[in-house]
Amino acid sequence: MSIEKVRDYLRAFGRDKEIIELEQSSATVELAAQALGVEPARIAKTLTFKAADGVIMIVTAGDTKVDNKKFKATFGIKAKMLSPEEVLEYTGHAVGGVCPFGINNPSVKIYLDNSLKHFETIYPACGSGNSAIKLTPYELEELAKTNRWIDVCVC
């Protein structure tokens, strides 16, 4: 189960007991915000895109959209999202619980969008459609072992 993989991953940082398991679904930004009682922007949504050498994973504020021009300027390619099957194959997490934790596939490069920096705390998923963890953007950066911060989104 993907949440167990994330739990094992976060255990190495002493953060596994901070995973929030919800009774209701948190599989979309709106559902997660409602379940956690926060504004949708504070949900750290994860988007995955095809790249010539693997996969680009971007974690961004829940109220943003990827700007195609910024994406192309940053990565040199057109933004093309993975199918749900490809997301599971590359990340080990199903859509609705995708997160940057426990990604053992070296072809997946993880980036954080600057939109996350607007918040003191954010809530990324933890591998299932009813889980999350409360982190600062910089804790997320450390735990996710990201490549770098980028600016590819607009509100």
PDB file of C-alpha atoms in Angstrom:
ATOM      1  CA  MET A   1       0.000   0.000   0.000  1.00  0.00           C
ATOM      2  CA  SER A   2       1.378   3.414  -0.977  1.00  0.00           C
ATOM      3  CA  ILE A   3       0.664   5.106   2.371  1.00  0.00           C
ATOM      4  CA  GLU A   4       2.777   2.446   4.090  1.00  0.00           C
ATOM      5  CA  LYS A   5       5.620   3.202   1.683  1.00  0.00           C
ATOM      6  CA  VAL A   6       5.343   6.893   2.603  1.00  0.00           C
ATOM      7  CA  ARG A   7       5.141   6.040   6.313  1.00  0.00           C
ATOM      8  CA  ASP A   8       8.367   4.023   6.009  1.00  0.00           C
ATOM      9  CA  TYR A   9      10.011   6.856   4.077  1.00  0.00           C
ATOM     10  CA  LEU A  10       9.023   9.519   6.636  1.00  0.00           C
ATOM     11  CA  ARG A  11      10.110   7.274   9.517  1.00  0.00           C
ATOM     12  CA  ALA A  12      13.735   7.892   8.493  1.00  0.00           C
ATOM     13  CA  PHE A  13      13.101  11.596   9.289  1.00  0.00           C
ATOM     14  CA  GLY A  14      11.131  10.883  12.477  1.00  0.00           C
ATOM     15  CA  ARG A  15       7.978  12.296  10.846  1.00  0.00           C
ATOM     16  CA  ASP A  16       5.908   9.139  10.197  1.00  0.00           C
ATOM     17  CA  LYS A  17       3.600   9.696  13.174  1.00  0.00           C
ATOM     18  CA  GLU A  18       2.607  13.104  11.770  1.00  0.00           C
ATOM     19  CA  ILE A  19       0.684  11.601   8.846  1.00  0.00           C
ATOM     20  CA  ILE A  20      -2.973  12.605   9.070  1.00  0.00           C
ATOM     21  CA  GLU A  21      -5.342   9.817   8.015  1.00  0.00           C
ATOM     22  CA  LEU A  22      -8.782  11.182   7.274  1.00  0.00           C
ATOM     23  CA  GLU A  23     -12.167   9.480   7.414  1.00  0.00           C
ATOM     24  CA  GLN A  24     -13.217  11.184   4.177  1.00  0.00           C
ATOM     25  CA  SER A  25     -11.520  11.488   0.804  1.00  0.00           C
ATOM     26  CA  SER A  26      -8.778  14.046   0.237  1.00  0.00           C
ATOM     27  CA  ALA A  27      -8.182  12.943  -3.354  1.00  0.00           C
ATOM     28  CA  THR A  28      -8.743  16.407  -4.870  1.00  0.00           C
ATOM     29  CA  VAL A  29      -7.657  19.854  -3.744  1.00  0.00           C
ATOM     30  CA  GLU A  30     -11.242  20.766  -2.860  1.00  0.00           C
ATOM     31  CA  LEU A  31     -11.883  17.566  -0.898  1.00  0.00           C
ATOM     32  CA  ALA A  32      -8.557  17.839   0.929  1.00  0.00           C
ATOM     33  CA  ALA A  33      -9.182  21.476   1.871  1.00  0.00           C
ATOM     34  CA  GLN A  34     -12.642  20.614   3.157  1.00  0.00           C
ATOM     35  CA  ALA A  35     -11.427  17.572   5.109  1.00  0.00           C
ATOM     36  CA  LEU A  36      -8.522  19.474   6.678  1.00  0.00           C
ATOM     37  CA  GLY A  37     -10.439  22.714   7.253  1.00  0.00           C
ATOM     38  CA  VAL A  38      -8.011  24.903   5.289  1.00  0.00           C
ATOM     39  CA  GLU A  39      -8.166  27.056   2.192  1.00  0.00           C
ATOM     40  CA  PRO A  40      -7.564  25.148  -1.080  1.00  0.00           C
ATOM     41  CA  ALA A  41      -4.380  27.127  -1.792  1.00  0.00           C
ATOM     42  CA  ARG A  42      -2.677  25.442   1.209  1.00  0.00           C
ATOM     43  CA  ILE A  43      -3.104  21.984  -0.309  1.00  0.00           C
ATOM     44  CA  ALA A  44       0.197  21.054  -1.947  1.00  0.00           C
ATOM     45  CA  LYS A  45      -0.935  19.428  -5.174  1.00  0.00           C
ATOM     46  CA  THR A  46       1.418  17.250  -7.167  1.00  0.00           C
ATOM     47  CA  LEU A  47       1.501  17.299 -10.966  1.00  0.00           C
ATOM     48  CA  THR A  48       3.525  14.939 -13.152  1.00  0.00           C
ATOM     49  CA  PHE A  49       4.744  15.565 -16.697  1.00  0.00           C
ATOM     50  CA  LYS A  50       6.594  13.635 -19.379  1.00  0.00           C
ATOM     51  CA  ALA A  51      10.197  14.585 -20.076  1.00  0.00           C
ATOM     52  CA  ALA A  52      12.707  13.210 -22.562  1.00  0.00           C
ATOM     53  CA  ASP A  53      14.733  11.666 -19.766  1.00  0.00           C
ATOM     54  CA  GLY A  54      11.913  10.638 -17.408  1.00  0.00           C
ATOM     55  CA  VAL A  55       9.328  12.510 -15.382  1.00  0.00           C
ATOM     56  CA  ILE A  56       9.000  16.026 -14.003  1.00  0.00           C
ATOM     57  CA  MET A  57       7.062  16.174 -10.730  1.00  0.00           C
ATOM     58  CA  ILE A  58       5.968  19.627  -9.606  1.00  0.00           C
ATOM     59  CA  VAL A  59       4.445  20.330  -6.196  1.00  0.00           C
ATOM     60  CA  THR A  60       2.465  23.562  -6.236  1.00  0.00           C
ATOM     61  CA  ALA A  61      -0.127  25.492  -4.250  1.00  0.00           C
ATOM     62  CA  GLY A  62      -3.600  24.067  -4.681  1.00  0.00           C
ATOM     63  CA  ASP A  63      -5.092  27.163  -6.309  1.00  0.00           C
ATOM     64  CA  THR A  64      -2.561  27.460  -9.142  1.00  0.00           C
ATOM     65  CA  LYS A  65      -2.323  26.286 -12.723  1.00  0.00           C
ATOM     66  CA  VAL A  66       0.810  25.554 -14.725  1.00  0.00           C
ATOM     67  CA  ASP A  67       1.611  28.356 -17.132  1.00  0.00           C
ATOM     68  CA  ASN A  68       2.638  26.659 -20.392  1.00  0.00           C
ATOM     69  CA  LYS A  69       5.038  29.450 -21.404  1.00  0.00           C
ATOM     70  CA  LYS A  70       6.804  29.397 -18.035  1.00  0.00           C
ATOM     71  CA  PHE A  71       6.970  25.590 -18.131  1.00  0.00           C
ATOM     72  CA  LYS A  72       8.555  25.598 -21.594  1.00  0.00           C
ATOM     73  CA  ALA A  73      11.002  28.352 -20.605  1.00  0.00           C
ATOM     74  CA  THR A  74      12.034  26.365 -17.517  1.00  0.00           C
ATOM     75  CA  PHE A  75      12.227  22.855 -18.982  1.00  0.00           C
ATOM     76  CA  GLY A  76      12.577  23.428 -22.716  1.00  0.00           C
ATOM     77  CA  ILE A  77       9.602  21.199 -23.551  1.00  0.00           C
ATOM     78  CA  LYS A  78       5.831  21.466 -23.865  1.00  0.00           C
ATOM     79  CA  ALA A  79       3.905  20.459 -20.727  1.00  0.00           C
ATOM     80  CA  LYS A  80       2.350  17.017 -21.272  1.00  0.00           C
ATOM     81  CA  MET A  81       0.842  15.358 -18.220  1.00  0.00           C
ATOM     82  CA  LEU A  82       1.197  11.652 -17.516  1.00  0.00           C
ATOM     83  CA  SER A  83      -1.826   9.366 -17.675  1.00  0.00           C
ATOM     84  CA  PRO A  84      -3.066   7.966 -14.346  1.00  0.00           C
ATOM     85  CA  GLU A  85      -1.459   4.619 -15.225  1.00  0.00           C
ATOM     86  CA  GLU A  86       1.881   6.284 -15.954  1.00  0.00           C
ATOM     87  CA  VAL A  87       1.695   8.258 -12.699  1.00  0.00           C
ATOM     88  CA  LEU A  88       1.324   5.024 -10.747  1.00  0.00           C
ATOM     89  CA  GLU A  89       4.080   3.320 -12.744  1.00  0.00           C
ATOM     90  CA  TYR A  90       6.647   6.092 -12.253  1.00  0.00           C
ATOM     91  CA  THR A  91       5.800   7.332  -8.756  1.00  0.00           C
ATOM     92  CA  GLY A  92       4.320   4.289  -7.055  1.00  0.00           C
ATOM     93  CA  HIS A  93       1.359   6.440  -5.976  1.00  0.00           C
ATOM     94  CA  ALA A  94      -2.129   6.474  -7.500  1.00  0.00           C
ATOM     95  CA  VAL A  95      -3.757   9.731  -8.594  1.00  0.00           C
ATOM     96  CA  GLY A  96      -5.434  11.268  -5.548  1.00  0.00           C
ATOM     97  CA  GLY A  97      -2.553  10.338  -3.244  1.00  0.00           C
ATOM     98  CA  VAL A  98       0.464  11.334  -5.313  1.00  0.00           C
ATOM     99  CA  CYS A  99       3.204  12.912  -3.238  1.00  0.00           C
ATOM    100  CA  PRO A 100       6.949  13.530  -3.482  1.00  0.00           C
ATOM    101  CA  PHE A 101       7.777  11.064  -0.705  1.00  0.00           C
ATOM    102  CA  GLY A 102       9.265   7.634  -1.265  1.00  0.00           C
ATOM    103  CA  ILE A 103       9.861   8.090  -4.985  1.00  0.00           C
ATOM    104  CA  ASN A 104      12.540   5.514  -5.693  1.00  0.00           C
ATOM    105  CA  ASN A 105      12.520   5.967  -9.455  1.00  0.00           C
ATOM    106  CA  PRO A 106      15.608   8.042 -10.396  1.00  0.00           C
ATOM    107  CA  SER A 107      13.900   9.234 -13.593  1.00  0.00           C
ATOM    108  CA  VAL A 108      11.449  11.301 -11.490  1.00  0.00           C
ATOM    109  CA  LYS A 109      12.815  14.803 -10.840  1.00  0.00           C
ATOM    110  CA  ILE A 110      10.983  16.672  -8.072  1.00  0.00           C
ATOM    111  CA  TYR A 111      10.517  20.453  -8.146  1.00  0.00           C
ATOM    112  CA  LEU A 112       8.676  22.845  -5.833  1.00  0.00           C
ATOM    113  CA  ASP A 113       6.853  25.828  -7.287  1.00  0.00           C
ATOM    114  CA  ASN A 114       7.389  29.215  -5.646  1.00  0.00           C
ATOM    115  CA  SER A 115       3.624  29.457  -5.048  1.00  0.00           C
ATOM    116  CA  LEU A 116       4.129  27.263  -1.964  1.00  0.00           C
ATOM    117  CA  LYS A 117       6.316  29.920  -0.335  1.00  0.00           C
ATOM    118  CA  HIS A 118       3.258  32.137   0.283  1.00  0.00           C
ATOM    119  CA  PHE A 119       2.157  29.928   3.175  1.00  0.00           C
ATOM    120  CA  GLU A 120       3.531  29.189   6.617  1.00  0.00           C
ATOM    121  CA  THR A 121       2.228  25.621   6.382  1.00  0.00           C
ATOM    122  CA  ILE A 122       0.961  23.430   3.557  1.00  0.00           C
ATOM    123  CA  TYR A 123      -0.542  19.956   3.251  1.00  0.00           C
ATOM    124  CA  PRO A 124       0.848  17.460   0.728  1.00  0.00           C
ATOM    125  CA  ALA A 125      -0.738  14.010   0.363  1.00  0.00           C
ATOM    126  CA  CYS A 126       0.950  10.955   1.844  1.00  0.00           C
ATOM    127  CA  GLY A 127       0.340   8.215  -0.698  1.00  0.00           C
ATOM    128  CA  SER A 128      -3.396   7.641  -0.344  1.00  0.00           C
ATOM    129  CA  GLY A 129      -6.611   9.445  -1.227  1.00  0.00           C
ATOM    130  CA  ASN A 130      -7.307  10.195   2.439  1.00  0.00           C
ATOM    131  CA  SER A 131      -3.965  11.270   3.900  1.00  0.00           C
ATOM    132  CA  ALA A 132      -1.843  14.373   4.356  1.00  0.00           C
ATOM    133  CA  ILE A 133       0.919  15.880   6.463  1.00  0.00           C
ATOM    134  CA  LYS A 134       1.273  19.458   7.722  1.00  0.00           C
ATOM    135  CA  LEU A 135       4.657  20.934   6.763  1.00  0.00           C
ATOM    136  CA  THR A 136       6.343  24.237   6.119  1.00  0.00           C
ATOM    137  CA  PRO A 137       7.442  24.699   2.504  1.00  0.00           C
ATOM    138  CA  TYR A 138      11.055  24.292   3.605  1.00  0.00           C
ATOM    139  CA  GLU A 139      10.305  21.081   5.504  1.00  0.00           C
ATOM    140  CA  LEU A 140       8.707  19.804   2.298  1.00  0.00           C
ATOM    141  CA  GLU A 141      11.859  20.775   0.405  1.00  0.00           C
ATOM    142  CA  GLU A 142      14.000  18.767   2.820  1.00  0.00           C
ATOM    143  CA  LEU A 143      11.728  15.727   3.051  1.00  0.00           C
ATOM    144  CA  ALA A 144      11.074  15.497  -0.685  1.00  0.00           C
ATOM    145  CA  LYS A 145      14.751  15.842  -1.638  1.00  0.00           C
ATOM    146  CA  THR A 146      13.793  18.249  -4.400  1.00  0.00           C
ATOM    147  CA  ASN A 147      15.879  19.336  -7.342  1.00  0.00           C
ATOM    148  CA  ARG A 148      15.114  23.044  -6.896  1.00  0.00           C
ATOM    149  CA  TRP A 149      12.468  25.741  -6.533  1.00  0.00           C
ATOM    150  CA  ILE A 150      10.899  26.905  -9.800  1.00  0.00           C
ATOM    151  CA  ASP A 151       8.339  29.471 -10.994  1.00  0.00           C
ATOM    152  CA  VAL A 152       5.981  27.817 -13.495  1.00  0.00           C
ATOM    153  CA  CYS A 153       2.514  28.502 -12.082  1.00  0.00           C
ATOM    154  CA  VAL A 154      -0.089  31.266 -12.022  1.00  0.00           C
ATOM    155  CA  CYS A 155      -3.103  31.707  -9.769  1.00  0.00           C
TER     156      CYS A 155
END
